[in-house]
Amino acid sequence: MIPGGITIQNNSFTLIFHGADVFDQGDAARLISLICPQLSLVAGIMARTAADESGLLVTYDGRRPSEILAEYPEDNAILVHRAKTDASAHRFGSLIHSHLKDRGLILIDPGTGKILIWGTVDSSLCLWLSEITGYQICSGDSHPDNPPDTRCIGGCLPGEPVFVNGIIIGYATGDEALITIKDGALHAVSGIKLKDHGVEKLMRFGCPDIQKAWCKSGNIRLSQPKKSDRISKTGRIAVIDHSAMACYGAFDPDICGILTIGDDTTSICGHIGCFRGIPILGITDGDIDGIVPEGYAPGSVVLEAVSERDDDLGIEIAGKVPNYPVVFDEWVEKIIEELGSRVRIVHREIPVL
């Protein structure tokens, strides 16, 4: 017997939180206090940053939500995600459920105030969740599978960026962006205006499996990052080239800073490093999309190429990154001096002495 008088067979729940908004909007704190889960897991890159800042007792799991859910019975694991719209909530849940084969899915969406269900789930559990949260129980809509070599990215708002594997490949023009891979190239079918430079960056890493690629639309995070003290001024320097989602993999204990190549990569890595006290040297060319609020750890410097692409200049500077420990601030100043009039400083976060 559990609060509310509803009986369920198992109350050892695991909550799986996805997306930064569930932490920034206070949803995670509220649901953890109401449900008292045995375990709270975090999926998603920016969700990890928001979770770290929240101070909640949660465990980060770098896998996709569907991979985590597949390890649990449907009456033990509950997914939590705050969607932008009702349509995007259904689209998100449908996509997750499509990877779970025969098991059911319970999705709590605080943004819409709904508990969405797919497949066969424990009705007593859903009723209890509805009673303690005040959310309405609804059946989740299912969406047809994508044709081969085609991907539909649903829940878009016109004008917002569309990502494939962490790279902005265009901007939505409708509520669904349909893209396809033909002859090793990415093409727009409908609902999206491609960004040629973004597509070029994506294909540089090899033609993706569009059915399995990580795709989303909209800003990655809306909240300003919290700032922490700098962890170290001496150590190795990591390099992140147009792949901001790899940032966490660079956070080894001996890292004193990160060279970031690309406007949005610089913005995201600066945002993530802000709370962790890890500064960046960002190489940009003014092609920023503003997908996260800017924030940088002390010692960070952002450079803008005057007449070159950040891709080419960044690769050149990456070749100057030593494979031994250095003083980050001294190395940054040396690079700025060497580049001279080829760059201008567009942001400098004064180091704390």
Coordinates of C-alpha atoms in Angstrom, one line a residue:
M1 CA 0.0 0.0 0.0
I2 CA 1.3 3.4 -0.9
P3 CA 0.1 7.0 -0.4
G4 CA -3.3 7.6 -1.8
G5 CA -4.6 4.1 -1.0
I6 CA -3.6 2.6 -4.3
T7 CA -1.8 -0.8 -4.2
I8 CA 1.0 -1.6 -6.5
Q9 CA 3.3 -4.7 -6.5
N10 CA 6.6 -2.9 -6.6
N11 CA 7.6 0.6 -5.5
S12 CA 11.3 0.4 -6.2
F13 CA 11.3 2.9 -9.0
T14 CA 14.0 4.2 -11.2
L15 CA 13.5 7.7 -12.6
I16 CA 15.3 8.5 -15.9
F17 CA 15.6 12.2 -16.5
H18 CA 16.2 13.5 -20.0
G19 CA 16.9 17.1 -21.0
A20 CA 18.2 20.1 -19.1
D21 CA 14.7 21.7 -18.6
V22 CA 13.6 19.0 -16.1
F23 CA 16.3 20.2 -13.7
D24 CA 16.3 23.9 -14.6
Q25 CA 12.5 24.1 -14.1
G26 CA 12.5 22.2 -10.8
D27 CA 10.7 19.2 -12.2
A28 CA 13.4 16.7 -11.1
A29 CA 13.5 18.0 -7.5
R30 CA 9.7 17.9 -7.2
L31 CA 9.3 14.4 -8.7
I32 CA 12.2 12.9 -6.7
S33 CA 10.6 14.2 -3.5
L34 CA 7.1 12.8 -4.5
I35 CA 8.1 9.5 -5.9
C36 CA 11.2 8.7 -3.7
P37 CA 12.8 6.6 -6.4
Q38 CA 15.4 4.0 -5.5
L39 CA 17.6 5.4 -8.3
S40 CA 17.6 8.6 -10.4
L41 CA 19.5 8.4 -13.7
V42 CA 20.4 11.2 -16.1
A43 CA 20.5 10.8 -19.9
G44 CA 21.7 13.6 -22.2
I45 CA 24.6 15.9 -22.4
M46 CA 23.1 19.2 -21.2
A47 CA 21.0 17.4 -18.8
R48 CA 24.2 16.3 -17.1
T49 CA 25.3 19.9 -16.8
A50 CA 21.9 21.0 -15.4
A51 CA 21.9 18.0 -13.0
D52 CA 25.4 18.8 -11.7
E53 CA 24.3 22.4 -11.0
S54 CA 21.1 21.3 -9.3
G55 CA 22.9 19.5 -6.5
L56 CA 20.4 16.6 -6.6
L57 CA 21.6 13.1 -5.8
V58 CA 21.5 11.6 -9.3
T59 CA 23.7 9.3 -11.4
Y60 CA 24.8 10.2 -14.9
D61 CA 24.4 7.5 -17.5
G62 CA 25.8 8.4 -20.9
R63 CA 23.5 6.1 -22.9
R64 CA 20.3 7.0 -24.8
P65 CA 17.0 6.8 -22.8
S66 CA 15.9 3.8 -24.8
E67 CA 19.1 1.9 -24.0
I68 CA 18.7 2.5 -20.3
L69 CA 14.9 1.7 -20.3
A70 CA 15.5 -1.6 -22.0
E71 CA 17.3 -2.9 -18.9
Y72 CA 14.2 -2.4 -16.7
P73 CA 10.7 -3.8 -16.6
E74 CA 8.1 -1.2 -17.6
D75 CA 6.7 -1.0 -14.1
N76 CA 10.2 -0.2 -12.6
A77 CA 11.5 2.6 -14.8
I78 CA 9.8 5.9 -15.6
L79 CA 11.1 8.4 -18.1
V80 CA 10.8 12.1 -17.4
H81 CA 11.2 14.7 -20.1
R82 CA 9.8 18.3 -20.5
A83 CA 8.7 18.8 -24.1
K84 CA 8.2 22.1 -25.9
T85 CA 4.7 21.2 -27.1
D86 CA 2.1 18.5 -26.7
A87 CA 3.0 17.3 -30.2
S88 CA 6.7 17.1 -29.4
A89 CA 5.9 15.2 -26.2
H90 CA 4.1 12.5 -28.2
R91 CA 6.8 12.4 -30.9
F92 CA 9.6 12.1 -28.3
G93 CA 7.8 9.3 -26.5
S94 CA 6.9 7.5 -29.7
L95 CA 10.5 7.5 -30.9
I96 CA 11.7 6.1 -27.5
H97 CA 9.0 3.4 -27.5
S98 CA 9.9 2.4 -31.1
H99 CA 13.3 1.3 -29.8
L100 CA 11.8 -0.8 -26.9
K101 CA 10.2 -3.5 -29.0
D102 CA 7.5 -5.3 -26.9
R103 CA 7.7 -3.5 -23.6
G104 CA 5.6 -0.6 -22.5
L105 CA 6.7 3.0 -21.7
I106 CA 5.6 5.5 -19.1
L107 CA 6.6 9.1 -19.8
I108 CA 6.0 11.9 -17.4
D109 CA 6.0 15.3 -19.1
P110 CA 5.8 18.2 -16.7
G111 CA 5.6 20.7 -19.5
T112 CA 2.2 19.4 -20.7
G113 CA 1.1 18.1 -17.3
K114 CA 0.6 14.6 -18.7
I115 CA 1.6 11.0 -18.1
L116 CA 1.8 9.4 -21.5
I117 CA 1.8 5.7 -21.9
W118 CA 2.7 3.4 -24.8
G119 CA 2.0 -0.4 -24.9
T120 CA 1.1 -2.4 -21.8
V121 CA 2.0 -0.8 -18.5
D122 CA 0.9 -1.2 -14.8
S123 CA -2.4 0.8 -14.6
S124 CA -2.1 1.0 -10.8
L125 CA 1.3 2.6 -11.0
C126 CA 0.0 5.1 -13.6
L127 CA -3.0 6.0 -11.3
W128 CA -0.7 6.5 -8.4
L129 CA 1.6 8.7 -10.4
S130 CA -1.4 10.7 -11.6
E131 CA -2.7 11.1 -8.0
I132 CA 0.6 12.4 -6.5
T133 CA 1.6 14.6 -9.4
G134 CA -1.8 15.9 -10.5
Y135 CA -1.0 15.0 -14.1
Q136 CA -3.5 13.5 -16.6
I137 CA -3.0 10.0 -17.9
C138 CA -3.1 9.9 -21.7
S139 CA -2.3 7.3 -24.4
G140 CA 0.7 8.3 -26.4
D141 CA 0.4 8.7 -30.2
S142 CA 2.5 6.4 -32.3
H143 CA 4.2 7.5 -35.5
P144 CA 5.0 5.5 -38.6
D145 CA 8.6 4.3 -39.1
N146 CA 10.8 6.4 -41.3
P147 CA 11.5 5.1 -44.8
P148 CA 15.0 3.7 -45.4
D149 CA 17.7 6.4 -45.4
T150 CA 15.1 9.0 -44.2
R151 CA 14.5 10.7 -40.9
C152 CA 11.6 12.7 -39.6
I153 CA 12.5 15.1 -36.8
G154 CA 9.2 16.0 -35.2
G155 CA 8.0 18.6 -32.7
C156 CA 9.9 21.5 -34.4
L157 CA 9.1 25.1 -34.1
P158 CA 9.6 27.1 -37.3
G159 CA 13.0 29.0 -37.2
E160 CA 14.7 26.9 -34.6
P161 CA 17.9 25.0 -35.3
V162 CA 17.9 21.3 -36.2
F163 CA 20.7 19.0 -35.0
V164 CA 22.2 15.8 -36.3
N165 CA 24.8 14.2 -34.0
G166 CA 25.2 17.5 -32.2
I167 CA 25.8 19.6 -35.3
I168 CA 23.3 22.2 -36.6
I169 CA 22.4 21.2 -40.2
G170 CA 19.6 23.7 -40.8
Y171 CA 16.6 25.5 -39.5
A172 CA 13.0 24.2 -39.3
T173 CA 10.4 25.7 -41.5
G174 CA 7.5 23.6 -40.2
D175 CA 6.6 21.3 -37.3
E176 CA 8.4 18.3 -38.9
A177 CA 11.8 18.3 -40.6
L178 CA 12.3 15.5 -43.1
I179 CA 15.9 14.7 -44.3
T180 CA 17.3 11.9 -46.3
I181 CA 20.7 10.5 -47.3
K182 CA 21.2 9.8 -51.0
D183 CA 24.5 8.8 -52.6
G184 CA 26.4 9.7 -49.5
A185 CA 25.0 13.2 -49.2
L186 CA 22.4 14.7 -46.9
H187 CA 19.3 16.4 -48.5
A188 CA 16.3 18.3 -47.3
V189 CA 12.9 16.7 -48.2
S190 CA 10.6 19.1 -46.4
G191 CA 10.2 21.3 -43.3
I192 CA 13.8 22.4 -43.2
K193 CA 16.2 24.8 -44.8
L194 CA 19.7 23.3 -44.7
K195 CA 22.8 25.1 -43.5
D196 CA 25.5 24.2 -46.0
H197 CA 28.4 24.8 -43.6
G198 CA 26.7 22.7 -41.0
V199 CA 26.0 19.8 -43.4
E200 CA 29.7 20.0 -44.5
K201 CA 30.8 19.8 -40.8
L202 CA 28.5 16.7 -40.3
M203 CA 29.8 14.9 -43.4
R204 CA 33.4 15.6 -42.4
F205 CA 33.0 13.0 -39.7
G206 CA 31.6 10.4 -42.2
C207 CA 28.1 9.8 -43.6
P208 CA 25.9 9.1 -40.6
D209 CA 23.4 6.3 -40.3
I210 CA 20.4 8.7 -40.4
Q211 CA 18.1 6.2 -38.7
K212 CA 20.3 5.8 -35.7
A213 CA 21.7 9.4 -35.5
W214 CA 21.0 11.6 -32.5
C215 CA 18.6 14.2 -33.9
K216 CA 16.7 17.1 -32.2
S217 CA 15.4 20.6 -32.7
G218 CA 15.5 23.7 -30.6
N219 CA 17.9 25.2 -28.1
I220 CA 20.0 22.8 -26.0
R221 CA 19.5 24.8 -22.8
L222 CA 17.9 28.1 -21.9
S223 CA 19.3 28.7 -18.4
Q224 CA 22.5 30.6 -17.7
P225 CA 25.3 28.3 -16.4
K226 CA 26.5 28.6 -12.8
K227 CA 30.1 29.5 -12.4
S228 CA 32.6 27.7 -10.2
D229 CA 36.2 28.4 -9.3
R230 CA 38.9 27.4 -11.7
I231 CA 40.2 23.9 -11.0
S232 CA 43.8 24.2 -12.3
K233 CA 45.9 26.5 -14.4
T234 CA 48.4 23.8 -15.4
G235 CA 47.8 20.5 -17.2
R236 CA 47.1 19.1 -20.6
I237 CA 44.9 20.8 -23.3
A238 CA 42.1 18.9 -24.9
V239 CA 40.8 19.7 -28.5
I240 CA 37.1 19.6 -29.4
D241 CA 36.6 20.2 -33.2
H242 CA 32.9 20.8 -34.1
S243 CA 31.7 18.1 -31.8
A244 CA 30.6 19.7 -28.6
M245 CA 28.8 16.6 -27.4
A246 CA 32.3 15.0 -26.9
C247 CA 33.1 17.6 -24.3
Y248 CA 32.6 15.5 -21.3
G249 CA 34.9 12.9 -22.6
A250 CA 37.7 15.5 -22.4
F251 CA 37.2 16.2 -18.7
D252 CA 40.1 14.1 -17.5
P253 CA 41.6 15.1 -14.1
D254 CA 44.8 16.4 -15.8
I255 CA 43.0 18.8 -18.2
C256 CA 43.6 22.5 -17.6
G257 CA 41.7 23.9 -20.6
I258 CA 40.1 23.0 -24.0
L259 CA 40.7 24.3 -27.5
T260 CA 37.3 24.5 -29.1
I261 CA 36.8 24.9 -32.9
G262 CA 33.5 26.3 -34.1
D263 CA 31.1 29.0 -32.9
D264 CA 28.5 26.7 -31.4
T265 CA 31.1 24.2 -30.2
T266 CA 32.8 27.1 -28.3
S267 CA 29.5 28.2 -26.9
I268 CA 28.5 24.8 -25.6
C269 CA 31.9 23.8 -24.3
G270 CA 32.2 27.1 -22.6
H271 CA 28.8 26.6 -21.0
I272 CA 29.6 23.1 -19.8
G273 CA 33.1 24.1 -18.6
C274 CA 31.8 27.1 -16.7
F275 CA 30.4 25.1 -13.8
R276 CA 33.4 22.8 -13.8
G277 CA 35.9 25.6 -13.8
I278 CA 37.6 24.5 -17.1
P279 CA 38.5 27.4 -19.4
I280 CA 38.4 27.3 -23.2
L281 CA 40.3 28.9 -26.1
G282 CA 37.5 29.2 -28.6
I283 CA 38.1 29.6 -32.4
T284 CA 35.1 31.1 -34.2
D285 CA 34.2 32.9 -37.4
G286 CA 30.9 34.6 -36.4
D287 CA 28.5 31.9 -37.4
I288 CA 27.0 31.3 -34.0
D289 CA 23.4 30.1 -33.6
G290 CA 22.9 31.0 -29.9
I291 CA 21.7 27.5 -28.8
V292 CA 22.9 27.9 -25.2
P293 CA 23.3 31.1 -23.1
E294 CA 27.0 32.0 -23.1
G295 CA 29.1 31.4 -20.0
Y296 CA 32.8 30.8 -19.5
A297 CA 35.1 29.7 -16.8
P298 CA 37.8 32.2 -15.6
G299 CA 40.7 32.3 -18.1
S300 CA 38.5 31.6 -21.2
V301 CA 39.3 33.5 -24.4
V302 CA 37.2 33.5 -27.6
L303 CA 38.9 34.5 -30.8
E304 CA 37.2 35.3 -34.1
A305 CA 38.9 34.7 -37.4
V306 CA 39.1 37.9 -39.4
S307 CA 39.2 36.5 -42.9
E308 CA 39.4 32.7 -42.5
R309 CA 37.1 29.9 -41.6
D310 CA 37.3 28.6 -38.1
D311 CA 37.6 25.1 -39.5
D312 CA 41.0 25.8 -41.1
L313 CA 42.4 28.1 -38.5
G314 CA 41.3 25.7 -35.7
I315 CA 43.1 22.8 -37.3
E316 CA 46.2 24.9 -37.6
I317 CA 46.1 25.8 -33.9
A318 CA 45.3 22.2 -32.9
G319 CA 48.6 21.3 -34.4
K320 CA 50.2 23.6 -31.8
V321 CA 48.7 21.9 -28.8
P322 CA 51.5 20.2 -26.9
N323 CA 51.2 16.7 -25.7
Y324 CA 52.6 17.6 -22.3
P325 CA 51.4 19.8 -19.4
V326 CA 51.5 23.6 -19.8
V327 CA 50.2 26.7 -18.1
F328 CA 47.0 27.3 -20.0
D329 CA 47.0 31.1 -19.7
E330 CA 50.6 31.3 -21.0
W331 CA 49.8 29.0 -23.9
V332 CA 46.7 31.1 -24.9
E333 CA 48.7 34.3 -24.9
K334 CA 51.4 32.7 -27.0
I335 CA 48.8 31.6 -29.6
I336 CA 47.2 35.1 -29.6
E337 CA 50.6 36.7 -30.2
E338 CA 51.5 34.3 -33.0
L339 CA 48.1 34.8 -34.8
G340 CA 48.4 38.6 -34.6
S341 CA 46.0 40.4 -36.9
R342 CA 44.5 37.2 -38.2
V343 CA 42.1 37.1 -35.2
R344 CA 40.3 39.5 -32.9
I345 CA 39.4 38.8 -29.3
V346 CA 35.6 38.8 -28.9
H347 CA 35.5 37.6 -25.3
R348 CA 37.9 37.3 -22.4
E349 CA 36.9 35.9 -19.0
I350 CA 39.4 37.5 -16.6
P351 CA 41.3 34.8 -14.6
V352 CA 40.9 34.8 -10.9
L353 CA 44.3 35.5 -9.3

